[in-house]
mmCIF file of C-alpha atoms in Angstrom:
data_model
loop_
_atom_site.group_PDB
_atom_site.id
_atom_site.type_symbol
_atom_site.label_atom_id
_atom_site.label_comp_id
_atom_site.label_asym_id
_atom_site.label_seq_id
_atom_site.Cartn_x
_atom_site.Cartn_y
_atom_site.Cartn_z
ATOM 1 C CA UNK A 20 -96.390 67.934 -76.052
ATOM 2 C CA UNK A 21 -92.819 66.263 -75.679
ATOM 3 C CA UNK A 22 -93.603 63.926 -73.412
ATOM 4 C CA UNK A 23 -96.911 62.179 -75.142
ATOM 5 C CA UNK A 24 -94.641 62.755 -78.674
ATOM 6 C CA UNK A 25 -91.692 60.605 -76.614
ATOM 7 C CA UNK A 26 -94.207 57.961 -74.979
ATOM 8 C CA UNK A 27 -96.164 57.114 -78.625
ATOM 9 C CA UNK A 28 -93.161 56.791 -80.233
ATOM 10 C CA UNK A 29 -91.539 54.712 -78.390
ATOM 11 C CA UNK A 30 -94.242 52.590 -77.839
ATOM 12 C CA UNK A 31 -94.603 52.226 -82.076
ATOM 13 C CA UNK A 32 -90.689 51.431 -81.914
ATOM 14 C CA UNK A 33 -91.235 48.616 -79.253
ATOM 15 C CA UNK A 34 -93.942 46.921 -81.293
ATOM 16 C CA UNK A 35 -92.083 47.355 -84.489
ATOM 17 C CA UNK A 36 -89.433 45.388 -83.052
ATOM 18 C CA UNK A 37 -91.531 42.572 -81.610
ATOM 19 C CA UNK A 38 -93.576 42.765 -84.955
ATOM 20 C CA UNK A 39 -90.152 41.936 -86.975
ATOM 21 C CA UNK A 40 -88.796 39.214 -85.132
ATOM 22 C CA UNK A 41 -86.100 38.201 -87.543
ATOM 23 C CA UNK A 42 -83.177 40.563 -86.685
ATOM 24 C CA UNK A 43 -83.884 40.193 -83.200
ATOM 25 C CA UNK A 44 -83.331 36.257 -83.052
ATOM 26 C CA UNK A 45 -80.430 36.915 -85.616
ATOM 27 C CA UNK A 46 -78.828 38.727 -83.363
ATOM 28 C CA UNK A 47 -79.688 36.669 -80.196
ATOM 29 C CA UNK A 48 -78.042 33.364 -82.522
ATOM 30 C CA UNK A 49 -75.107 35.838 -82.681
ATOM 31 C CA UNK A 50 -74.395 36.180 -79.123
ATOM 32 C CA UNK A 51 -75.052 32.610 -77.942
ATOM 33 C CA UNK A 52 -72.642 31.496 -80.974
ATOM 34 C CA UNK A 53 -70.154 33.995 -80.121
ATOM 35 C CA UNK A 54 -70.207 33.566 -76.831
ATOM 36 C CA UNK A 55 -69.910 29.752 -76.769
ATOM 37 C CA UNK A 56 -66.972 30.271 -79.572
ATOM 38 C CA UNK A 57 -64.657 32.334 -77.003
ATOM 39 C CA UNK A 58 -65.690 29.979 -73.692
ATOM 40 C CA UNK A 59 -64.481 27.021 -75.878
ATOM 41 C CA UNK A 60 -61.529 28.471 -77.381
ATOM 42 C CA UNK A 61 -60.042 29.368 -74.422
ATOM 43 C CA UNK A 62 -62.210 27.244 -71.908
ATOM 44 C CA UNK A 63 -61.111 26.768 -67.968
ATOM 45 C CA UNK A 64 -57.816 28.676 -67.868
ATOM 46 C CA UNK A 65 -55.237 28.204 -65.109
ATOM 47 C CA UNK A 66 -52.660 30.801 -63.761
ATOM 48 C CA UNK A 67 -50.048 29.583 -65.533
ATOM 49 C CA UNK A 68 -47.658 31.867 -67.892
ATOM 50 C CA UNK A 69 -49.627 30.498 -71.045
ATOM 51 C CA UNK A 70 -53.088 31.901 -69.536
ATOM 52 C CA UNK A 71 -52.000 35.356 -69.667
ATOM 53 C CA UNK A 72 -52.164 35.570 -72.737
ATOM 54 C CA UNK A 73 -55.209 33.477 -73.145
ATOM 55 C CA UNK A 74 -56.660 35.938 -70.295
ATOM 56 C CA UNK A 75 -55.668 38.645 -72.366
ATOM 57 C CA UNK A 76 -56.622 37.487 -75.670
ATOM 58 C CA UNK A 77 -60.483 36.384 -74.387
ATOM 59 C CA UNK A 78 -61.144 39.863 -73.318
ATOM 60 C CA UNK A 79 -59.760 41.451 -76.172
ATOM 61 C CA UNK A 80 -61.967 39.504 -78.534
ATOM 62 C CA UNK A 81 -64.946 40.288 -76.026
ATOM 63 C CA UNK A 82 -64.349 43.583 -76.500
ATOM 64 C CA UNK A 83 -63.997 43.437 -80.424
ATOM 65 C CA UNK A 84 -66.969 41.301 -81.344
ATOM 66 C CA UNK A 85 -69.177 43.348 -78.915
ATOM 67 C CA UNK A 86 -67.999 46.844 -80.219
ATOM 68 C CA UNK A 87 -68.069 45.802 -84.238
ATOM 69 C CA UNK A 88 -71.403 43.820 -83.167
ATOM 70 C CA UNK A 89 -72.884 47.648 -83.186
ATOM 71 C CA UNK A 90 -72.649 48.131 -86.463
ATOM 72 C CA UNK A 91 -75.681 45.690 -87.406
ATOM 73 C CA UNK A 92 -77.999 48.648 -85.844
ATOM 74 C CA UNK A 93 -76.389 51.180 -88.381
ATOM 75 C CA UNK A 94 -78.908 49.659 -91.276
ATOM 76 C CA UNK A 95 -81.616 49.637 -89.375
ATOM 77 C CA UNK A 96 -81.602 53.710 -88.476
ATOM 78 C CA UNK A 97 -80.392 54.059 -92.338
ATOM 79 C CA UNK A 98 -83.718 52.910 -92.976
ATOM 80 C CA UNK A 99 -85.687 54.698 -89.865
ATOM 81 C CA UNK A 100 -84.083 57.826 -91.030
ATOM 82 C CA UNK A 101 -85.936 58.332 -94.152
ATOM 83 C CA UNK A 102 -89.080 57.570 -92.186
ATOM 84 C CA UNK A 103 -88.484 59.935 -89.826
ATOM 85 C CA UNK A 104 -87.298 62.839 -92.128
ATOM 86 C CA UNK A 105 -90.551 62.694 -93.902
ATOM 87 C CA UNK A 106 -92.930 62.391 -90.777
ATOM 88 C CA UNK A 107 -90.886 65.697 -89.444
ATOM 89 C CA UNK A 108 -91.444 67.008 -92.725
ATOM 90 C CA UNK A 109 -95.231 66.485 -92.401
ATOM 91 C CA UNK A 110 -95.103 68.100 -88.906
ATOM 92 C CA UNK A 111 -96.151 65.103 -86.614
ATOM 93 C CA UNK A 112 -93.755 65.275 -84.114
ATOM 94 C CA UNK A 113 -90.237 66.644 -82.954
ATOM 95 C CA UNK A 114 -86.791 65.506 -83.631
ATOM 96 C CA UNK A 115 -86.124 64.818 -80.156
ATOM 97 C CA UNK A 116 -89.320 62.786 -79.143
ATOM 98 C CA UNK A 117 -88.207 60.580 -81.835
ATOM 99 C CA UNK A 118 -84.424 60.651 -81.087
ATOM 100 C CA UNK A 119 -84.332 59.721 -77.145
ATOM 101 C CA UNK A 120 -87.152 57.560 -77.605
ATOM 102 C CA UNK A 121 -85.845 55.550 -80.616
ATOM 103 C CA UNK A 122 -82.719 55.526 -78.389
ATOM 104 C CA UNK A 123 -84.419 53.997 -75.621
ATOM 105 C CA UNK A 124 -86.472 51.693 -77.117
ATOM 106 C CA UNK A 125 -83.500 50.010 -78.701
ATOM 107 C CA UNK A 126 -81.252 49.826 -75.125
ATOM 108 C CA UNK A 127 -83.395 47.096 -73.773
ATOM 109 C CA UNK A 128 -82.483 44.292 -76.634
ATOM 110 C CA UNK A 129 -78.631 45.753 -76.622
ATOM 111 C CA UNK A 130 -77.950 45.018 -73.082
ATOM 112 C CA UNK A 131 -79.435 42.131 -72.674
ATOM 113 C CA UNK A 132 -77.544 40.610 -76.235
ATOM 114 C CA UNK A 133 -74.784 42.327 -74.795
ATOM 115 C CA UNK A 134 -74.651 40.834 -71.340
ATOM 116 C CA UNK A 135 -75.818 37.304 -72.851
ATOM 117 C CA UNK A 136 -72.746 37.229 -75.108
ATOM 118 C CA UNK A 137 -70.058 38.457 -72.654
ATOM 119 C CA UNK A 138 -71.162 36.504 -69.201
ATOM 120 C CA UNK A 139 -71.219 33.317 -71.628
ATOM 121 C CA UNK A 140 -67.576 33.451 -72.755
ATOM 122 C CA UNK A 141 -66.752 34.445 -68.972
ATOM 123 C CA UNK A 142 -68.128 31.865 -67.053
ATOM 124 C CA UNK A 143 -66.873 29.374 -69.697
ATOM 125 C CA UNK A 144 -63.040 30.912 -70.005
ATOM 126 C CA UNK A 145 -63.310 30.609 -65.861
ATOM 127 C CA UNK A 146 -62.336 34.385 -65.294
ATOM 128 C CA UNK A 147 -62.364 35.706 -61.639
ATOM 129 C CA UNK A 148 -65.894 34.268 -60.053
ATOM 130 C CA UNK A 149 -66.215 36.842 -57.363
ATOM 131 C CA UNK A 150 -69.382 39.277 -57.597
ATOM 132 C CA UNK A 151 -67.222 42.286 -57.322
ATOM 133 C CA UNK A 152 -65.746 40.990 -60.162
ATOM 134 C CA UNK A 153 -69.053 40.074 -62.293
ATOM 135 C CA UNK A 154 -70.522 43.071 -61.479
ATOM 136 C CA UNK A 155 -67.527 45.528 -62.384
ATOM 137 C CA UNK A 156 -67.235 43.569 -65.455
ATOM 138 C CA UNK A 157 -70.972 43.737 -66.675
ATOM 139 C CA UNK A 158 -70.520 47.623 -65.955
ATOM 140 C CA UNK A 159 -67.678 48.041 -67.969
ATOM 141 C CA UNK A 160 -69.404 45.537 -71.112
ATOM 142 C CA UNK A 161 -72.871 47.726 -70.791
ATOM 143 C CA UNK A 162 -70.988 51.246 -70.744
ATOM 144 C CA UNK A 163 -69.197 49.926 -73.866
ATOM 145 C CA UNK A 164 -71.761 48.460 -75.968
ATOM 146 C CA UNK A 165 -73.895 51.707 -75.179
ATOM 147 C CA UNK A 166 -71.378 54.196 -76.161
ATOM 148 C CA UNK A 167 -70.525 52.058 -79.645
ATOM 149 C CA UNK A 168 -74.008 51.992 -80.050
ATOM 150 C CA UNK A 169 -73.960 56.396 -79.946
ATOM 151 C CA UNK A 170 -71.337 56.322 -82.211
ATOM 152 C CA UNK A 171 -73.163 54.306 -84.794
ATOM 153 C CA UNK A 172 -76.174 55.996 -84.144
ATOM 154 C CA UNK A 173 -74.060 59.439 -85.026
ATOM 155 C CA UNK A 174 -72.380 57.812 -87.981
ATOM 156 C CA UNK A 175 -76.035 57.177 -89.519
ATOM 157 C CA UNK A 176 -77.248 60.802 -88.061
ATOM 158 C CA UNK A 177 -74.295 62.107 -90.162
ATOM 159 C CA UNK A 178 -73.064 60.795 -92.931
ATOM 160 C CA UNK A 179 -75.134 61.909 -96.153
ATOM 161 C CA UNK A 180 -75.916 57.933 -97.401
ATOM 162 C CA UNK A 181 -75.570 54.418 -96.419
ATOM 163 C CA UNK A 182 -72.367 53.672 -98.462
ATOM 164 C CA UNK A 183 -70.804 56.753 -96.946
ATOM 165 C CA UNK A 184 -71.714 55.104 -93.394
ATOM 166 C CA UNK A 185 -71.097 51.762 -94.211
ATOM 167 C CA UNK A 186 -67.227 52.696 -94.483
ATOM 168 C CA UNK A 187 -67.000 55.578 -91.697
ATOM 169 C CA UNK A 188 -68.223 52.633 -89.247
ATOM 170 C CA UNK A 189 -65.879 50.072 -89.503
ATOM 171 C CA UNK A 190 -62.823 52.698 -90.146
ATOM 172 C CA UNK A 191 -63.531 54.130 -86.797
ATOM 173 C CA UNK A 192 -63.795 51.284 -85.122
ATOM 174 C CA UNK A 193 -60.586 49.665 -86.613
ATOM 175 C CA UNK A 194 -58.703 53.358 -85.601
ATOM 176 C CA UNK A 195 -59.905 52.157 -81.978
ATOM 177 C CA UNK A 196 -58.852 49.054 -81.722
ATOM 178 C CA UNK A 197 -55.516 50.158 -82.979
ATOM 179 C CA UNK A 198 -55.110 52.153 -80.298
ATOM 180 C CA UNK A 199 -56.349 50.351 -77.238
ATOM 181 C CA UNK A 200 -53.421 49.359 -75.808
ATOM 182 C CA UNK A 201 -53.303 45.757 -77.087
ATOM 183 C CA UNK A 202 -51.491 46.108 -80.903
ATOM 184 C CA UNK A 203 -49.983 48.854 -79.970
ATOM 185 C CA UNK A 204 -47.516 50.504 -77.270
ATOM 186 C CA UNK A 205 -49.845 54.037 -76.600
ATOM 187 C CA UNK A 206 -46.509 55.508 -75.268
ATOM 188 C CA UNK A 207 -45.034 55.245 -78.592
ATOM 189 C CA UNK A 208 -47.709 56.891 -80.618
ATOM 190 C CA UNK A 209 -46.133 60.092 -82.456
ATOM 191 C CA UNK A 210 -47.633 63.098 -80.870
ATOM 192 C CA UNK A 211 -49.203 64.329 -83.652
ATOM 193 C CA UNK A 212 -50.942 61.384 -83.644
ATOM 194 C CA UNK A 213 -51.675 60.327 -80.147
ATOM 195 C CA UNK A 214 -54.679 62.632 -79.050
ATOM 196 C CA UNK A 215 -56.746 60.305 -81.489
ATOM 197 C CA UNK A 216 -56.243 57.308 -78.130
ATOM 198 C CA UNK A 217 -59.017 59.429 -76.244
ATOM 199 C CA UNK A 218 -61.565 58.533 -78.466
ATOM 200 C CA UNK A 219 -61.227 55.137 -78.626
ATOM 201 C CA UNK A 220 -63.398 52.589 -77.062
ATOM 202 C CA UNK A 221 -61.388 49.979 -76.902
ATOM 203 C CA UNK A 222 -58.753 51.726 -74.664
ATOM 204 C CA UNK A 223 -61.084 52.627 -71.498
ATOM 205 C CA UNK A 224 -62.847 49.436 -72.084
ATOM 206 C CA UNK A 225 -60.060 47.469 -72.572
ATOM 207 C CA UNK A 226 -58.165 48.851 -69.424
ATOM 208 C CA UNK A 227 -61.017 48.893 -67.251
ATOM 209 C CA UNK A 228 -61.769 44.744 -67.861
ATOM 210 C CA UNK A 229 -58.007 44.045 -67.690
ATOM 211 C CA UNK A 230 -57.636 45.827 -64.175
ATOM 212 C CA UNK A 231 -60.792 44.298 -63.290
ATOM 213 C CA UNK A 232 -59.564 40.675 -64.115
ATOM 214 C CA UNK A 233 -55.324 40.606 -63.565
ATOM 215 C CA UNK A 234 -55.323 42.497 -60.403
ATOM 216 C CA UNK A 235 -54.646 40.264 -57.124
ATOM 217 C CA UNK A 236 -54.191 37.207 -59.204
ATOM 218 C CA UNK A 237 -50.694 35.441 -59.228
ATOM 219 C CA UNK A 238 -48.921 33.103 -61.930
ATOM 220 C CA UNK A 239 -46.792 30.454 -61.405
ATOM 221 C CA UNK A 240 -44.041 29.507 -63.232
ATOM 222 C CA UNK A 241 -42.589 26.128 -64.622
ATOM 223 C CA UNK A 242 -39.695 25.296 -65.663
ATOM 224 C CA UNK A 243 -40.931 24.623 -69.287
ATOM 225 C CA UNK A 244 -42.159 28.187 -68.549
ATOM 226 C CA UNK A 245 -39.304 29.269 -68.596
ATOM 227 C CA UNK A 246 -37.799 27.041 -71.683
ATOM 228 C CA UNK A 247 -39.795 28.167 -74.013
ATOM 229 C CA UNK A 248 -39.297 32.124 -72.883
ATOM 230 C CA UNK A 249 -35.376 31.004 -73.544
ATOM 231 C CA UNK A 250 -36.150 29.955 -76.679
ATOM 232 C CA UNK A 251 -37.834 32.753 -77.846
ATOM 233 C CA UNK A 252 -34.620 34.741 -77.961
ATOM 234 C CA UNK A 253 -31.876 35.334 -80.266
ATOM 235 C CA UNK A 254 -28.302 33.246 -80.448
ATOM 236 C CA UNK A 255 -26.141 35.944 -78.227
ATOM 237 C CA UNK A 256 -28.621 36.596 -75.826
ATOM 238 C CA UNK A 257 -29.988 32.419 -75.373
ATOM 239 C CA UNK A 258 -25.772 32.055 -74.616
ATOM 240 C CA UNK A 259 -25.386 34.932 -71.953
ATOM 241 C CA UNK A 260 -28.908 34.297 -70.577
ATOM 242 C CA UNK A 261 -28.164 30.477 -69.655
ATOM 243 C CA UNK A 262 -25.288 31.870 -67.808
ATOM 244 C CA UNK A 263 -27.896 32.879 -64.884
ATOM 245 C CA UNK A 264 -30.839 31.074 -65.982
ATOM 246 C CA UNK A 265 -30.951 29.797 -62.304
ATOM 247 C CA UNK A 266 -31.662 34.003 -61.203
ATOM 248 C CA UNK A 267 -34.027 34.521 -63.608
ATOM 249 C CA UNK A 268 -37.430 35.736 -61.917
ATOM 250 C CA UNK A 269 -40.533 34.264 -63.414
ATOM 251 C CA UNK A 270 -41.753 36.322 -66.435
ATOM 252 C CA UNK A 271 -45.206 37.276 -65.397
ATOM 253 C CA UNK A 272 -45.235 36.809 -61.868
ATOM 254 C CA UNK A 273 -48.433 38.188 -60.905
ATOM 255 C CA UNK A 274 -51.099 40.088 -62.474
ATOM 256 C CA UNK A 275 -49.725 43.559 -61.856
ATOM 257 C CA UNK A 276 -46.473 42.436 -63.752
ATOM 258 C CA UNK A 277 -48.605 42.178 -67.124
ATOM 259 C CA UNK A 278 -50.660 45.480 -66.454
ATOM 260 C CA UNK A 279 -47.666 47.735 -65.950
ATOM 261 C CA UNK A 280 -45.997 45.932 -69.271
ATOM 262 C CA UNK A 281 -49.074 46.898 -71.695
ATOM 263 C CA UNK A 282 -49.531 50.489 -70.067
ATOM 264 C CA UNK A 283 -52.980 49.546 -68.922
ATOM 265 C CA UNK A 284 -52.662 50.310 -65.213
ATOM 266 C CA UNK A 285 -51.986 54.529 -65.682
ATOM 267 C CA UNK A 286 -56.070 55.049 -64.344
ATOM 268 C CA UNK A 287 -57.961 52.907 -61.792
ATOM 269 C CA UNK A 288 -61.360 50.958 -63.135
ATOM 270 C CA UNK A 289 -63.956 53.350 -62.577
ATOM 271 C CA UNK A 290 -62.010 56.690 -64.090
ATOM 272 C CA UNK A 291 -61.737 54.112 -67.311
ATOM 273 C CA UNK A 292 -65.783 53.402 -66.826
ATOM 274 C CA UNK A 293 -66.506 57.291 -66.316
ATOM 275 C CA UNK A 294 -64.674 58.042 -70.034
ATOM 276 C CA UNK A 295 -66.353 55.351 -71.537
ATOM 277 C CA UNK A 296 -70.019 57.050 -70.420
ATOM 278 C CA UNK A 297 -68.275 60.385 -71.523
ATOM 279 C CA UNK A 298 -67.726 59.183 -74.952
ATOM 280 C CA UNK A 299 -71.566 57.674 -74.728
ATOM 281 C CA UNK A 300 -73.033 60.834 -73.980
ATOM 282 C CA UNK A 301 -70.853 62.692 -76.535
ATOM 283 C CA UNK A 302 -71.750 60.457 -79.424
ATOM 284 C CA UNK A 303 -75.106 60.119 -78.266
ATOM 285 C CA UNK A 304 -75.479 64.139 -78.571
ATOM 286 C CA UNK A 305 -73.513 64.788 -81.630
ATOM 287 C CA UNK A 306 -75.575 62.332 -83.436
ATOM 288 C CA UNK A 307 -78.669 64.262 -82.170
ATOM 289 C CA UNK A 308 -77.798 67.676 -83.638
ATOM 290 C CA UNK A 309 -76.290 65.952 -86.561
ATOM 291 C CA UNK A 310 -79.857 64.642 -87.138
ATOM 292 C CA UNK A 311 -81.675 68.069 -86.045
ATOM 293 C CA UNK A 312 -79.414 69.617 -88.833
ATOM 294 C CA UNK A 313 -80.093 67.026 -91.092
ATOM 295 C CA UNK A 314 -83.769 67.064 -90.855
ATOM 296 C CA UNK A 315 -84.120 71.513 -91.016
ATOM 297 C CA UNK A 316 -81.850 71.191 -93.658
ATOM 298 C CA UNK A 317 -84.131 68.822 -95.728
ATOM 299 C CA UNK A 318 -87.322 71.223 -94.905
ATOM 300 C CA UNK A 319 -88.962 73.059 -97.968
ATOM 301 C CA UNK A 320 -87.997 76.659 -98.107
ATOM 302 C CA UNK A 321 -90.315 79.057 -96.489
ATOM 303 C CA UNK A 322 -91.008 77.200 -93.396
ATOM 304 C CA UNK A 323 -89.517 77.662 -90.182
ATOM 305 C CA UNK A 324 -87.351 75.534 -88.795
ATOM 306 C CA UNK A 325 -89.126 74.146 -85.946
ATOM 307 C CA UNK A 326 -92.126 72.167 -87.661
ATOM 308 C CA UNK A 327 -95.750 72.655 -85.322
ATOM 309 C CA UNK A 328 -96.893 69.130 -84.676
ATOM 310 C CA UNK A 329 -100.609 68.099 -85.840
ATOM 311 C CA UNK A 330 -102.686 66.938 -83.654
ATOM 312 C CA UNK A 331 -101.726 64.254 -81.298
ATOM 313 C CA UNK A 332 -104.342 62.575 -82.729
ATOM 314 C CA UNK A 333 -102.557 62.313 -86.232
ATOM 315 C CA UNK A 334 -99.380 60.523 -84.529
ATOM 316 C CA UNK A 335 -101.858 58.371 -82.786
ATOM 317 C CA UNK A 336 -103.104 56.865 -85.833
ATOM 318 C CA UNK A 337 -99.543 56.335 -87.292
ATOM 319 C CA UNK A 338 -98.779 54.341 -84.365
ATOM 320 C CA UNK A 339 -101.383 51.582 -84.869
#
């Protein structure tokens, strides 16, 4: 039966991670450090011109150390996998008891290092402290670290061994980052190449947060502001600029200003949220059949396909 299958193993995952404490404080020191690293580095901005790019910069690096964070659960199915392949082998349960409940037993310890790590550096960097804001914001963060988690989770359903994984990860992930909308201009992506920015991560995620955060808020403008925007340009144009420096409009007057300049503004907050769970349930399925195939593939010829689990009793006993 599915559902005992599901509800035993799940239940052995659970206490094998309370049983094995280690990673699980390793990676709750990770998010407190993190977190405390990005709230000091850019700690209490104001709304001048320099803040948006601090703004900017603090949500990007949210975004990048939560995403990359994933790959630290990549090992950890490496080494459930073989497990699991010869317990299916055996015939003591199905592949999908021990897929969705695997997956579900880990979500718990995700979010919660997830949310930990990203409300720290917010309340600390002194981003918009409005619930609507908090809230849309932990949406965005736990649709993200959920749908890098399915794409790990499909990297270590797929790829044939861990040093095969260990480079698809990171690879992918740098490919997204690249084209999130922060290094890189999506506009000016050859065509041939540009289909590639719908499977990236960082681009919903990143335009969802950056909505969330720049949109009412407005930036004033000093003249030093304005000095050293001045002296960021070339000879010819510093000389005609100072001719009507006086006209000049402030560069980043308000929030929408710096939106519309990074292309992050084309789809409203929740169509960027409603990709990102797109892309979660898409990974999250491919590395399901990836591991289906994976596991008929490995069975001894002469037996069907779709094992007969022993008794429930049998799965019992592995659980204790």
């Amino acid at each position: 039966d599915f559902w005992q299958q599901f509800r035993l193993l799940f239940s052995r995952s659970w206490r094998h991670a309370s049983r094995n404490p280690v990673s699980s404080r390793a990676a709750l020191s990770r998010s407190v450090t993190m977190g405390l690293l990005v709230g000091f580095l850019y700690y209490g901005v104001d709304t001048t011109q320099v803040s948006v790019q601090d703004r900017t910069g603090a949500l990007y690096f949210v975004l990048t150390t939560q995403i990359f964070s994933a790959q630290a659960s990549l090992r950890v199915f490496l080494e459930e996998r073989d497990l699991f392949l010869r317990e299916f082998i055996a015939g003591s349960y199905r592949t999908s008891a021990y897929y969705w409940a695997k997956s579900l037993a880990d979500t718990p310890l995700q979010l919660f290092n997830a949310l930990l790590f990203s409300l720290l550096g917010y309340f600390l960097v002194g981003l918009q402290l409005t619930w609507s804001h908090v809230l849309t914001y932990c949406t965005a963060i736990i649709i993200t670290t959920l749908a890098a988690e399915s794409y790990v989770v499909f990297v270590g359903a797929a790829a044939p061994d861990d040093k095969v994984a260990a480079v698809l990860g990171p690879v992918a992930f740098a490919l997204m980052s690249l084209l999130g909308g922060f290094f890189l201009n999506l506009d000016s992506l050859p065509f041939w190449f540009s289909w590639l920015q719908h499977f990236s991560l960082f681009r919903y995620s990143f335009a969802a947060i950056m909505q969330n955060e720049f949109v009412g808020l407005n930036f004033t403008c000093s003249q030093d502001d304005t000095a050293k925007w001045v002296e960021s340009l070339d000879a010819s144009t510093r000389e005609h600029v100072m001719e009507f420096i006086h006209l000049l409009p402030c560069p980043t007057p308000d929030g929408e200003t710096h939106l519309k300049r990074l292309k992050v503004n084309t789809m409203p907050v929740w169509v960027n949220v409603m990709f990102l769970f797109g892309l979660m349930i898409f990974f999250r399925i491919l590395g399901y059949y990836a591991l289906v195939k994976r596991a008929n593939k490995l069975m001894p010829t002469g037996l069907p396909t779709k094992v007969k689990c022993k008794e429930d009793s049998s799965l019992k006993s592995k659980t204790t």
